[in-house]
Amino acid sequence: MHEQPGRWALAGALTMVVGLATSYAVAMVLTIRESPVVAVAELIIRITPGAVAEWLIDLVGQLDKPLLLLGIVVFLLAMGAFAGVLARTSTLKPLLVWLVLSAIGTGAVLVQPGANAVDVLPVVVGFVTWVVVLSAVTQPLVTARQRPELASRERRTFLVVAGVMGVAAIAIAGAGRFVGRGRRHVAESRRLLRLEGVTREPAPAATTVDLVGVSPWQTPNDDFYLIHTAISVPTIEPKDWSLRIHGLVDREVTLSFADLVSRRLTQAWITLGCVSNEVGSDLIGNAWWSGVRIADILAEVGLDPSADCVLQTSEDGWNCATPLTALTDDRNAMLAVAMNGRPLPIEHGFPVRTVVPGLYGYVSATKWVVDFEVTRFRDVAAFWTQRGWSEQGPVKISSRIDVPGDGDDVPVGALDVGGVAWAQHTGIAGVEVAVDGGEWQPATLGATPTDDSWVQWRLQVDLEEGDHELRVRAIDKDGLEQTGVRRDVLPDGATGWHTIQVGAVSG
Ligand SMILES: Nc1nc2c(c(=O)[nH]1)N[C@H]1C(S)=C(S)[C@@H](COP(=O)(O)O)O[C@H]1N2
Ligand SMILES: [Mo]
Protein backbone atom coordinates (compact mmCIF):
# COMPACT_ATOMS: atom_id res chain seq x y z
CA MET A 1 0.00 0.00 0.00
CA HIS A 2 1.12 3.50 -0.82
CA GLU A 3 2.38 5.39 2.24
CA GLN A 4 1.06 8.80 3.01
CA PRO A 5 3.63 11.23 4.45
CA GLY A 6 0.72 13.52 5.20
CA ARG A 7 -0.45 11.15 7.94
CA TRP A 8 3.02 11.12 9.51
CA ALA A 9 3.20 14.88 9.39
CA LEU A 10 -0.24 15.13 10.98
CA ALA A 11 0.82 12.66 13.67
CA GLY A 12 3.90 14.77 14.40
CA ALA A 13 1.98 18.04 14.50
CA LEU A 14 -0.61 16.52 16.85
CA THR A 15 2.14 15.18 19.05
CA MET A 16 3.55 18.67 19.22
CA VAL A 17 0.18 20.05 20.30
CA VAL A 18 -0.26 17.45 23.04
CA GLY A 19 3.26 18.11 24.35
CA LEU A 20 2.65 21.84 24.40
CA ALA A 21 -0.61 21.21 26.24
CA THR A 22 0.91 19.05 29.00
CA SER A 23 3.81 21.45 29.32
CA TYR A 24 1.45 24.41 29.60
CA ALA A 25 -0.74 22.56 32.11
CA VAL A 26 2.25 21.78 34.33
CA ALA A 27 3.36 25.40 34.20
CA MET A 28 -0.14 26.56 35.16
CA VAL A 29 -0.58 24.03 37.97
CA LEU A 30 2.82 24.81 39.45
CA THR A 31 2.07 28.45 38.69
CA ILE A 32 5.65 28.97 37.74
CA ARG A 33 5.21 32.24 35.93
CA GLU A 34 4.55 31.28 32.32
CA SER A 35 4.78 28.33 29.96
CA PRO A 36 8.08 27.54 28.20
CA VAL A 37 6.64 28.94 24.95
CA VAL A 38 6.15 32.32 26.60
CA ALA A 39 9.65 32.07 28.07
CA VAL A 40 11.02 31.57 24.56
CA ALA A 41 9.02 34.57 23.34
CA GLU A 42 10.44 36.67 26.17
CA LEU A 43 13.93 35.50 25.35
CA ILE A 44 13.48 36.47 21.71
CA ILE A 45 12.23 39.89 22.79
CA ARG A 46 15.25 40.28 25.03
CA ILE A 47 17.84 39.34 22.45
CA THR A 48 16.28 41.23 19.54
CA PRO A 49 18.41 44.33 18.83
CA GLY A 50 16.57 47.52 19.80
CA ALA A 51 16.53 48.93 16.26
CA VAL A 52 15.03 45.75 14.82
CA ALA A 53 12.46 45.66 17.60
CA GLU A 54 11.45 49.27 16.94
CA TRP A 55 11.15 48.62 13.25
CA LEU A 56 8.96 45.58 13.92
CA ILE A 57 6.79 47.45 16.40
CA ASP A 58 6.36 50.25 13.86
CA LEU A 59 5.27 47.65 11.39
CA VAL A 60 2.79 45.66 13.49
CA GLY A 61 2.16 47.96 16.47
CA GLN A 62 0.34 46.43 19.44
CA LEU A 63 0.21 43.07 17.70
CA ASP A 64 3.93 42.45 18.21
CA LYS A 65 3.55 40.00 21.08
CA PRO A 66 0.57 38.00 19.82
CA LEU A 67 2.26 37.75 16.42
CA LEU A 68 5.49 36.58 18.02
CA LEU A 69 3.65 33.90 19.97
CA LEU A 70 1.72 32.89 16.89
CA GLY A 71 4.98 32.68 14.93
CA ILE A 72 6.53 30.46 17.58
CA VAL A 73 3.51 28.15 17.62
CA VAL A 74 3.42 27.90 13.81
CA PHE A 75 7.15 27.16 13.81
CA LEU A 76 6.63 24.48 16.48
CA LEU A 77 3.79 22.87 14.51
CA ALA A 78 6.07 22.75 11.48
CA MET A 79 8.81 21.20 13.59
CA GLY A 80 6.31 18.68 14.93
CA ALA A 81 5.21 17.75 11.39
CA PHE A 82 8.87 17.50 10.42
CA ALA A 83 9.54 15.16 13.37
CA GLY A 84 6.53 13.09 12.32
CA VAL A 85 7.83 12.70 8.78
CA LEU A 86 11.26 11.77 10.13
CA ALA A 87 9.62 9.13 12.32
CA ARG A 88 8.55 7.31 9.17
CA THR A 89 12.11 6.12 8.62
CA SER A 90 13.89 6.60 11.91
CA THR A 91 13.17 6.43 15.61
CA LEU A 92 16.23 8.48 16.49
CA LYS A 93 15.80 11.52 14.25
CA PRO A 94 12.48 12.75 15.70
CA LEU A 95 14.05 12.37 19.13
CA LEU A 96 16.75 14.80 18.07
CA VAL A 97 14.11 17.33 17.03
CA TRP A 98 12.39 17.06 20.42
CA LEU A 99 15.74 17.33 22.18
CA VAL A 100 16.82 20.47 20.37
CA LEU A 101 13.44 22.14 21.01
CA SER A 102 13.58 21.11 24.69
CA ALA A 103 17.08 22.50 25.00
CA ILE A 104 15.90 25.86 23.64
CA GLY A 105 12.93 25.80 26.03
CA THR A 106 15.16 24.94 28.99
CA GLY A 107 17.57 27.73 28.12
CA ALA A 108 14.76 30.26 27.78
CA VAL A 109 13.21 29.23 31.09
CA LEU A 110 16.50 29.34 32.98
CA VAL A 111 17.53 32.81 31.83
CA GLN A 112 14.31 34.27 33.22
CA PRO A 113 14.89 36.43 36.27
CA GLY A 114 14.53 34.39 39.45
CA ALA A 115 14.42 31.08 37.58
CA ASN A 116 14.99 27.90 39.53
CA ALA A 117 15.21 24.18 38.84
CA VAL A 118 11.43 23.49 39.11
CA ASP A 119 10.81 25.87 36.22
CA VAL A 120 12.35 23.25 33.91
CA LEU A 121 9.65 20.72 34.81
CA PRO A 122 7.15 21.82 32.13
CA VAL A 123 9.85 21.37 29.49
CA VAL A 124 10.70 17.90 30.76
CA VAL A 125 7.02 16.92 30.80
CA GLY A 126 6.59 18.28 27.28
CA PHE A 127 9.58 16.29 26.04
CA VAL A 128 8.38 13.05 27.59
CA THR A 129 4.90 13.67 26.14
CA TRP A 130 6.33 14.15 22.66
CA VAL A 131 8.31 10.91 22.80
CA VAL A 132 5.45 8.83 24.19
CA VAL A 133 2.64 10.32 22.10
CA LEU A 134 4.51 10.17 18.81
CA SER A 135 5.13 6.48 19.20
CA ALA A 136 1.47 5.93 20.21
CA VAL A 137 0.00 7.93 17.35
CA THR A 138 2.27 6.42 14.71
CA GLN A 139 1.80 2.83 15.88
CA PRO A 140 -1.21 2.22 13.59
CA LEU A 141 0.77 3.69 10.68
CA VAL A 142 3.61 1.26 11.37
CA THR A 143 1.22 -1.68 11.60
CA ALA A 144 -0.46 -0.67 8.35
CA ARG A 145 2.91 -0.69 6.65
CA GLN A 146 3.83 -4.13 7.96
CA ARG A 147 0.43 -5.73 7.38
CA PRO A 148 -1.12 -4.14 4.29
CA GLU A 149 -4.27 -6.29 4.69
CA LEU A 150 -4.97 -4.34 7.94
CA ALA A 151 -4.40 -0.94 6.39
CA SER A 152 -7.98 0.28 6.36
CA ARG A 153 -8.60 -0.84 9.94
CA GLU A 154 -5.36 0.83 11.02
CA ARG A 155 -6.31 4.03 9.23
CA ARG A 156 -9.45 4.20 11.32
CA THR A 157 -7.43 3.50 14.46
CA PHE A 158 -5.04 6.26 13.51
CA LEU A 159 -7.86 8.76 13.07
CA VAL A 160 -9.42 7.75 16.39
CA VAL A 161 -6.09 7.99 18.26
CA ALA A 162 -5.36 11.33 16.61
CA GLY A 163 -8.81 12.62 17.54
CA VAL A 164 -8.49 11.43 21.13
CA MET A 165 -5.09 13.06 21.41
CA GLY A 166 -6.40 16.36 20.12
CA VAL A 167 -9.29 16.37 22.57
CA ALA A 168 -6.97 15.29 25.39
CA ALA A 169 -4.63 18.17 24.61
CA ILE A 170 -7.43 20.71 24.91
CA ALA A 171 -8.70 19.09 28.12
CA ILE A 172 -5.23 19.01 29.71
CA ALA A 173 -4.49 22.62 28.87
CA GLY A 174 -7.94 23.69 30.10
CA ALA A 175 -7.60 21.78 33.36
CA GLY A 176 -4.17 23.29 33.96
CA ARG A 177 -5.52 26.74 33.37
CA PHE A 178 -8.44 26.12 35.70
CA VAL A 179 -6.17 24.99 38.54
CA GLY A 180 -3.78 27.87 37.91
CA ARG A 181 -6.59 30.40 37.95
CA GLY A 182 -6.84 30.30 41.73
CA ARG A 183 -3.27 31.46 41.90
CA ARG A 184 -3.88 34.41 39.65
CA HIS A 185 -6.86 35.54 41.70
CA VAL A 186 -4.91 35.29 44.93
CA ALA A 187 -2.00 37.18 43.40
CA GLU A 188 -4.47 39.91 42.50
CA SER A 189 -6.02 39.96 45.99
CA ARG A 190 -2.55 40.21 47.45
CA ARG A 191 -1.68 43.09 45.18
CA LEU A 192 -4.81 44.98 46.19
CA LEU A 193 -4.57 44.19 49.92
CA ARG A 194 -4.01 47.23 52.12
CA LEU A 195 -2.84 46.41 55.63
CA GLU A 196 -3.52 49.14 58.15
CA GLY A 197 -0.43 50.09 60.16
CA VAL A 198 2.08 47.99 58.25
CA THR A 199 5.13 50.13 57.60
CA ARG A 200 7.95 49.71 55.18
CA GLU A 201 10.95 50.05 57.46
CA PRO A 202 14.34 50.68 55.90
CA ALA A 203 17.28 48.88 57.51
CA PRO A 204 18.76 51.18 60.19
CA ALA A 205 21.88 52.79 58.72
CA ALA A 206 24.21 51.53 61.45
CA THR A 207 23.48 47.88 60.66
CA THR A 208 25.81 47.86 57.67
CA VAL A 209 29.58 47.47 57.91
CA ASP A 210 29.84 48.87 54.38
CA LEU A 211 31.75 46.05 52.82
CA VAL A 212 30.90 44.96 49.30
CA GLY A 213 30.06 41.26 49.17
CA VAL A 214 28.57 41.00 52.66
CA SER A 215 24.91 39.91 52.53
CA PRO A 216 22.58 42.88 52.90
CA TRP A 217 21.40 43.14 56.49
CA GLN A 218 17.79 43.28 55.29
CA THR A 219 17.00 40.46 52.88
CA PRO A 220 14.69 41.55 50.02
CA ASN A 221 11.62 39.31 49.67
CA ASP A 222 12.71 38.09 46.25
CA ASP A 223 16.06 36.92 47.63
CA PHE A 224 14.69 35.32 50.78
CA TYR A 225 15.36 31.57 50.81
CA LEU A 226 12.37 29.28 50.32
CA ILE A 227 11.73 25.92 51.97
CA HIS A 228 8.46 24.02 51.75
CA THR A 229 7.29 20.49 51.09
CA ALA A 230 4.34 21.59 48.92
CA ILE A 231 4.93 21.25 45.18
CA SER A 232 2.05 23.50 44.27
CA VAL A 233 1.88 26.09 47.04
CA PRO A 234 -1.46 26.82 48.71
CA THR A 235 -3.30 29.82 47.31
CA ILE A 236 -5.65 31.23 49.92
CA GLU A 237 -7.85 34.29 49.55
CA PRO A 238 -7.68 36.41 52.73
CA LYS A 239 -11.49 36.28 52.95
CA ASP A 240 -11.36 32.46 52.93
CA TRP A 241 -8.59 32.21 55.50
CA SER A 242 -9.22 31.31 59.11
CA LEU A 243 -7.20 30.04 62.03
CA ARG A 244 -8.82 27.56 64.36
CA ILE A 245 -7.35 27.48 67.85
CA HIS A 246 -8.39 24.44 69.84
CA GLY A 247 -7.15 21.59 72.02
CA LEU A 248 -6.13 22.26 75.60
CA VAL A 249 -7.79 25.68 75.73
CA ASP A 250 -10.59 27.16 77.81
CA ARG A 251 -12.42 28.60 74.80
CA GLU A 252 -11.97 27.32 71.29
CA VAL A 253 -11.92 30.16 68.73
CA THR A 254 -11.72 30.59 64.98
CA LEU A 255 -10.15 33.83 63.77
CA SER A 256 -10.88 35.30 60.35
CA PHE A 257 -8.36 37.42 58.50
CA ALA A 258 -10.41 40.52 59.36
CA ASP A 259 -10.43 39.50 63.06
CA LEU A 260 -6.68 39.07 62.96
CA VAL A 261 -5.73 42.33 61.30
CA SER A 262 -8.15 44.35 63.44
CA ARG A 263 -5.89 43.62 66.43
CA ARG A 264 -2.89 45.56 67.64
CA LEU A 265 -0.07 45.14 65.19
CA THR A 266 3.47 44.15 66.16
CA GLN A 267 6.39 44.81 63.87
CA ALA A 268 9.94 43.55 64.31
CA TRP A 269 13.20 42.66 62.64
CA ILE A 270 13.54 38.89 62.80
CA THR A 271 16.12 36.62 61.21
CA LEU A 272 14.64 33.31 60.07
CA GLY A 273 16.91 30.38 59.38
CA CYS A 274 16.60 26.76 58.31
CA VAL A 275 17.90 23.84 60.34
CA SER A 276 19.20 22.39 57.06
CA ASN A 277 21.61 25.27 56.62
CA GLU A 278 25.10 23.80 56.27
CA VAL A 279 28.03 25.66 57.78
CA GLY A 280 28.73 28.63 55.49
CA SER A 281 25.45 28.28 53.61
CA ASP A 282 22.64 30.72 52.95
CA LEU A 283 19.29 29.27 54.05
CA ILE A 284 18.78 32.28 56.28
CA GLY A 285 17.39 35.77 55.85
CA ASN A 286 16.42 38.85 57.82
CA ALA A 287 13.18 40.75 57.29
CA TRP A 288 10.87 43.35 58.82
CA TRP A 289 7.83 41.32 59.84
CA SER A 290 4.40 42.69 60.72
CA GLY A 291 1.73 40.67 62.48
CA VAL A 292 -0.14 39.95 65.67
CA ARG A 293 1.52 38.62 68.80
CA ILE A 294 0.65 34.98 69.42
CA ALA A 295 1.04 35.44 73.18
CA ASP A 296 -1.92 37.86 73.20
CA ILE A 297 -4.13 35.50 71.23
CA LEU A 298 -3.25 32.51 73.41
CA ALA A 299 -4.00 34.59 76.50
CA GLU A 300 -7.50 35.23 75.13
CA VAL A 301 -8.27 31.55 74.61
CA GLY A 302 -6.86 30.46 77.99
CA LEU A 303 -4.34 27.62 78.21
CA ASP A 304 -4.62 24.40 80.17
CA PRO A 305 -1.60 24.14 82.51
CA SER A 306 -0.80 20.65 81.21
CA ALA A 307 -0.13 21.93 77.67
CA ASP A 308 3.45 22.48 76.53
CA CYS A 309 3.24 23.07 72.78
CA VAL A 310 1.13 24.20 69.85
CA LEU A 311 0.81 21.82 66.93
CA GLN A 312 0.59 24.23 63.98
CA THR A 313 -0.85 23.00 60.72
CA SER A 314 -0.64 24.53 57.29
CA GLU A 315 -3.42 24.45 54.71
CA ASP A 316 -1.28 21.98 52.73
CA GLY A 317 -1.12 19.59 55.68
CA TRP A 318 2.47 20.27 56.80
CA ASN A 319 2.80 20.67 60.54
CA CYS A 320 5.21 21.45 63.34
CA ALA A 321 5.13 21.57 67.12
CA THR A 322 6.29 24.77 68.80
CA PRO A 323 7.03 25.04 72.53
CA LEU A 324 4.46 27.19 74.35
CA THR A 325 7.28 28.92 76.22
CA ALA A 326 8.54 30.49 72.98
CA LEU A 327 5.01 31.50 71.99
CA THR A 328 4.04 33.07 75.31
CA ASP A 329 7.21 34.72 76.67
CA ASP A 330 8.14 38.31 75.85
CA ARG A 331 9.58 37.63 72.40
CA ASN A 332 7.81 38.70 69.22
CA ALA A 333 6.38 35.35 68.19
CA MET A 334 3.74 36.44 65.70
CA LEU A 335 1.14 35.52 63.16
CA ALA A 336 2.76 37.53 60.40
CA VAL A 337 0.78 39.13 57.58
CA ALA A 338 3.54 41.20 56.00
CA MET A 339 7.20 40.79 55.14
CA ASN A 340 9.34 43.86 54.52
CA GLY A 341 6.24 46.04 54.47
CA ARG A 342 4.37 44.02 51.84
CA PRO A 343 1.68 41.37 52.24
CA LEU A 344 3.46 38.02 52.52
CA PRO A 345 4.53 36.73 49.12
CA ILE A 346 2.44 33.66 48.22
CA GLU A 347 5.50 31.39 48.51
CA HIS A 348 6.27 32.79 51.95
CA GLY A 349 2.85 31.88 53.35
CA PHE A 350 0.21 34.36 52.16
CA PRO A 351 -2.00 35.42 53.81
CA VAL A 352 -0.74 34.40 57.27
CA ARG A 353 2.33 32.57 58.59
CA THR A 354 4.04 32.14 61.91
CA VAL A 355 7.42 33.61 62.80
CA VAL A 356 9.11 32.83 66.11
CA PRO A 357 12.45 34.47 66.94
CA GLY A 358 15.12 32.04 68.12
CA LEU A 359 13.73 28.82 66.63
CA TYR A 360 14.52 27.14 63.33
CA GLY A 361 11.76 27.35 60.73
CA TYR A 362 10.96 23.64 60.79
CA VAL A 363 9.61 23.84 64.36
CA SER A 364 8.01 27.26 64.23
CA ALA A 365 7.53 29.18 60.99
CA THR A 366 4.38 27.59 59.51
CA LYS A 367 3.42 29.15 56.19
CA TRP A 368 -0.28 29.24 55.16
CA VAL A 369 -1.07 28.41 58.79
CA VAL A 370 -4.72 27.48 59.44
CA ASP A 371 -4.76 25.45 62.66
CA PHE A 372 -3.31 25.78 66.16
CA GLU A 373 -3.84 22.79 68.41
CA VAL A 374 -2.70 23.46 71.96
CA THR A 375 -1.33 20.11 73.12
CA ARG A 376 1.63 18.23 74.65
CA PHE A 377 4.85 17.22 72.92
CA ARG A 378 4.43 13.67 74.16
CA ASP A 379 1.07 13.35 72.40
CA VAL A 380 2.12 14.50 68.92
CA ALA A 381 4.78 13.88 66.27
CA ALA A 382 5.18 16.63 63.71
CA PHE A 383 6.26 16.28 60.08
CA TRP A 384 10.03 16.61 60.44
CA THR A 385 10.15 15.04 63.90
CA GLN A 386 8.66 11.87 62.39
CA ARG A 387 11.52 11.94 59.90
CA GLY A 388 14.34 11.93 62.40
CA TRP A 389 14.74 15.63 63.16
CA SER A 390 14.84 16.86 66.72
CA GLU A 391 11.60 17.64 68.52
CA GLN A 392 13.04 20.96 69.70
CA GLY A 393 14.81 23.34 67.37
CA PRO A 394 16.45 26.32 69.09
CA VAL A 395 18.77 28.18 66.72
CA LYS A 396 22.48 27.46 67.15
CA ILE A 397 25.00 30.28 67.23
CA SER A 398 26.65 30.54 63.85
CA SER A 399 28.73 32.77 61.61
CA ARG A 400 29.63 32.96 57.96
CA ILE A 401 32.32 34.52 55.77
CA ASP A 402 30.67 36.18 52.75
CA VAL A 403 33.74 37.87 51.34
CA PRO A 404 36.23 36.82 50.05
CA GLY A 405 34.81 33.66 48.51
CA ASP A 406 36.25 30.23 49.13
CA GLY A 407 39.08 29.59 46.67
CA ASP A 408 39.41 33.26 45.64
CA ASP A 409 42.72 34.80 44.69
CA VAL A 410 43.31 37.97 46.68
CA PRO A 411 46.08 40.58 46.62
CA VAL A 412 48.98 40.22 49.04
CA GLY A 413 48.74 42.56 52.03
CA ALA A 414 45.63 44.07 53.61
CA LEU A 415 42.43 42.14 52.97
CA ASP A 416 38.91 43.00 54.09
CA VAL A 417 37.03 39.98 55.34
CA GLY A 418 33.33 40.18 56.19
CA GLY A 419 30.09 38.31 56.66
CA VAL A 420 27.20 37.75 59.02
CA ALA A 421 26.73 36.07 62.40
CA TRP A 422 23.57 35.07 64.24
CA ALA A 423 22.25 33.76 67.53
CA GLN A 424 18.63 34.84 67.36
CA HIS A 425 17.00 35.88 70.61
CA THR A 426 20.32 35.74 72.48
CA GLY A 427 22.27 38.15 70.33
CA ILE A 428 25.83 38.29 69.07
CA ALA A 429 28.44 39.79 71.39
CA GLY A 430 31.50 39.26 69.22
CA VAL A 431 32.89 37.76 66.03
CA GLU A 432 36.47 36.61 65.61
CA VAL A 433 38.57 35.57 62.64
CA ALA A 434 41.65 33.36 62.64
CA VAL A 435 44.17 33.25 59.80
CA ASP A 436 45.97 29.93 59.28
CA GLY A 437 44.88 28.63 62.67
CA GLY A 438 46.50 31.61 64.43
CA GLU A 439 45.14 33.87 67.12
CA TRP A 440 41.46 34.85 67.02
CA GLN A 441 41.19 38.50 66.00
CA PRO A 442 38.07 40.48 66.94
CA ALA A 443 35.98 41.82 64.06
CA THR A 444 34.01 45.06 63.94
CA LEU A 445 30.26 44.46 64.25
CA GLY A 446 27.43 46.31 62.59
CA ALA A 447 24.76 47.57 64.96
CA THR A 448 21.51 45.68 65.33
CA PRO A 449 18.24 47.03 66.73
CA THR A 450 17.37 43.64 68.26
CA ASP A 451 18.92 40.38 69.39
CA ASP A 452 16.49 38.58 67.10
CA SER A 453 18.37 39.54 63.96
CA TRP A 454 21.78 38.72 62.60
CA VAL A 455 24.72 41.12 62.54
CA GLN A 456 27.17 42.02 59.83
CA TRP A 457 30.87 41.93 60.71
CA ARG A 458 34.14 42.93 59.04
CA LEU A 459 37.85 42.77 59.76
CA GLN A 460 41.04 43.66 57.96
CA VAL A 461 43.70 40.95 57.98
CA ASP A 462 47.18 40.99 56.53
CA LEU A 463 48.24 38.19 54.19
CA GLU A 464 51.67 37.20 52.92
CA GLU A 465 52.02 35.66 49.49
CA GLY A 466 50.72 32.08 49.32
CA ASP A 467 47.72 30.01 50.37
CA HIS A 468 45.84 30.86 53.53
CA GLU A 469 42.97 29.57 55.57
CA LEU A 470 40.43 31.94 57.09
CA ARG A 471 37.89 30.89 59.68
CA VAL A 472 35.26 32.66 61.69
CA ARG A 473 33.50 32.08 65.00
CA ALA A 474 30.97 34.04 67.00
CA ILE A 475 30.34 34.58 70.71
CA ASP A 476 26.81 35.19 71.92
CA LYS A 477 25.59 37.57 74.61
CA ASP A 478 25.47 34.72 77.14
CA GLY A 479 29.22 34.28 76.59
CA LEU A 480 28.83 31.07 74.61
CA GLU A 481 31.55 30.54 72.01
CA GLN A 482 30.58 28.93 68.73
CA THR A 483 32.04 25.41 68.76
CA GLY A 484 34.50 24.25 66.13
CA VAL A 485 33.18 20.69 66.37
CA ARG A 486 31.77 19.83 62.94
CA ARG A 487 28.30 18.35 63.07
CA ASP A 488 25.84 17.65 60.32
CA VAL A 489 22.51 19.48 60.00
CA LEU A 490 20.58 16.37 61.11
CA PRO A 491 19.02 16.18 63.72
CA ASP A 492 19.09 19.72 65.11
CA GLY A 493 21.35 22.02 63.07
CA ALA A 494 24.97 22.10 61.93
CA THR A 495 27.91 23.20 64.05
CA GLY A 496 31.50 24.03 63.17
CA TRP A 497 33.46 27.07 62.03
CA HIS A 498 33.05 28.33 58.50
CA THR A 499 36.51 27.95 57.00
CA ILE A 500 37.67 29.09 53.57
CA GLN A 501 40.90 29.00 51.57
CA VAL A 502 42.30 31.95 49.67
CA GLY A 503 45.48 32.41 47.62
CA ALA A 504 47.33 35.71 48.16
CA VAL A 505 49.06 36.74 44.94
CA SER A 506 51.19 39.80 44.30
CA GLY A 507 50.86 42.23 41.40
N1 LIG B 1 3.46 25.00 55.24
C1 LIG B 1 4.78 24.90 55.40
N2 LIG B 1 5.41 25.77 56.21
C2 LIG B 1 6.75 25.68 56.40
C3 LIG B 1 7.51 24.65 55.78
C4 LIG B 1 6.82 23.74 54.94
O1 LIG B 1 7.40 22.80 54.37
N3 LIG B 1 5.46 23.89 54.77
N4 LIG B 1 8.85 24.60 55.97
C5 LIG B 1 9.40 25.25 57.15
C6 LIG B 1 10.84 25.38 57.09
S1 LIG B 1 11.75 23.95 57.23
C7 LIG B 1 11.45 26.60 57.01
S2 LIG B 1 13.12 26.73 57.17
C8 LIG B 1 10.68 27.83 56.80
C9 LIG B 1 11.16 28.58 55.59
O2 LIG B 1 10.41 29.74 55.39
P1 LIG B 1 10.59 30.56 54.05
O3 LIG B 1 10.38 29.61 52.92
O4 LIG B 1 9.61 31.67 54.10
O5 LIG B 1 12.01 31.07 54.04
O6 LIG B 1 9.30 27.57 56.61
C10 LIG B 1 8.76 26.58 57.46
N5 LIG B 1 7.34 26.56 57.24
MO1 LIG C 1 13.90 24.52 57.45
CSV table of C-alpha atoms and ligand atoms in Angstrom, one decimal, residues 225-228 272-277 283 318 360-363 365 384 389, ligand 2:
chain,number,residue,atom,x,y,z
A,225,TYR,CA,15.4,31.6,50.8
A,226,LEU,CA,12.4,29.3,50.3
A,227,ILE,CA,11.7,25.9,52.0
A,228,HIS,CA,8.5,24.0,51.8
A,272,LEU,CA,14.6,33.3,60.1
A,273,GLY,CA,16.9,30.4,59.4
A,274,CYS,CA,16.6,26.8,58.3
A,275,VAL,CA,17.9,23.8,60.3
A,276,SER,CA,19.2,22.4,57.1
A,277,ASN,CA,21.6,25.3,56.6
A,283,LEU,CA,19.3,29.3,54.1
A,318,TRP,CA,2.5,20.3,56.8
A,360,TYR,CA,14.5,27.1,63.3
A,361,GLY,CA,11.8,27.4,60.7
A,362,TYR,CA,11.0,23.6,60.8
A,363,VAL,CA,9.6,23.8,64.4
A,365,ALA,CA,7.5,29.2,61.0
A,384,TRP,CA,10.0,16.6,60.4
A,389,TRP,CA,14.7,15.6,63.2
B,2,MO,MO,13.9,24.5,57.5
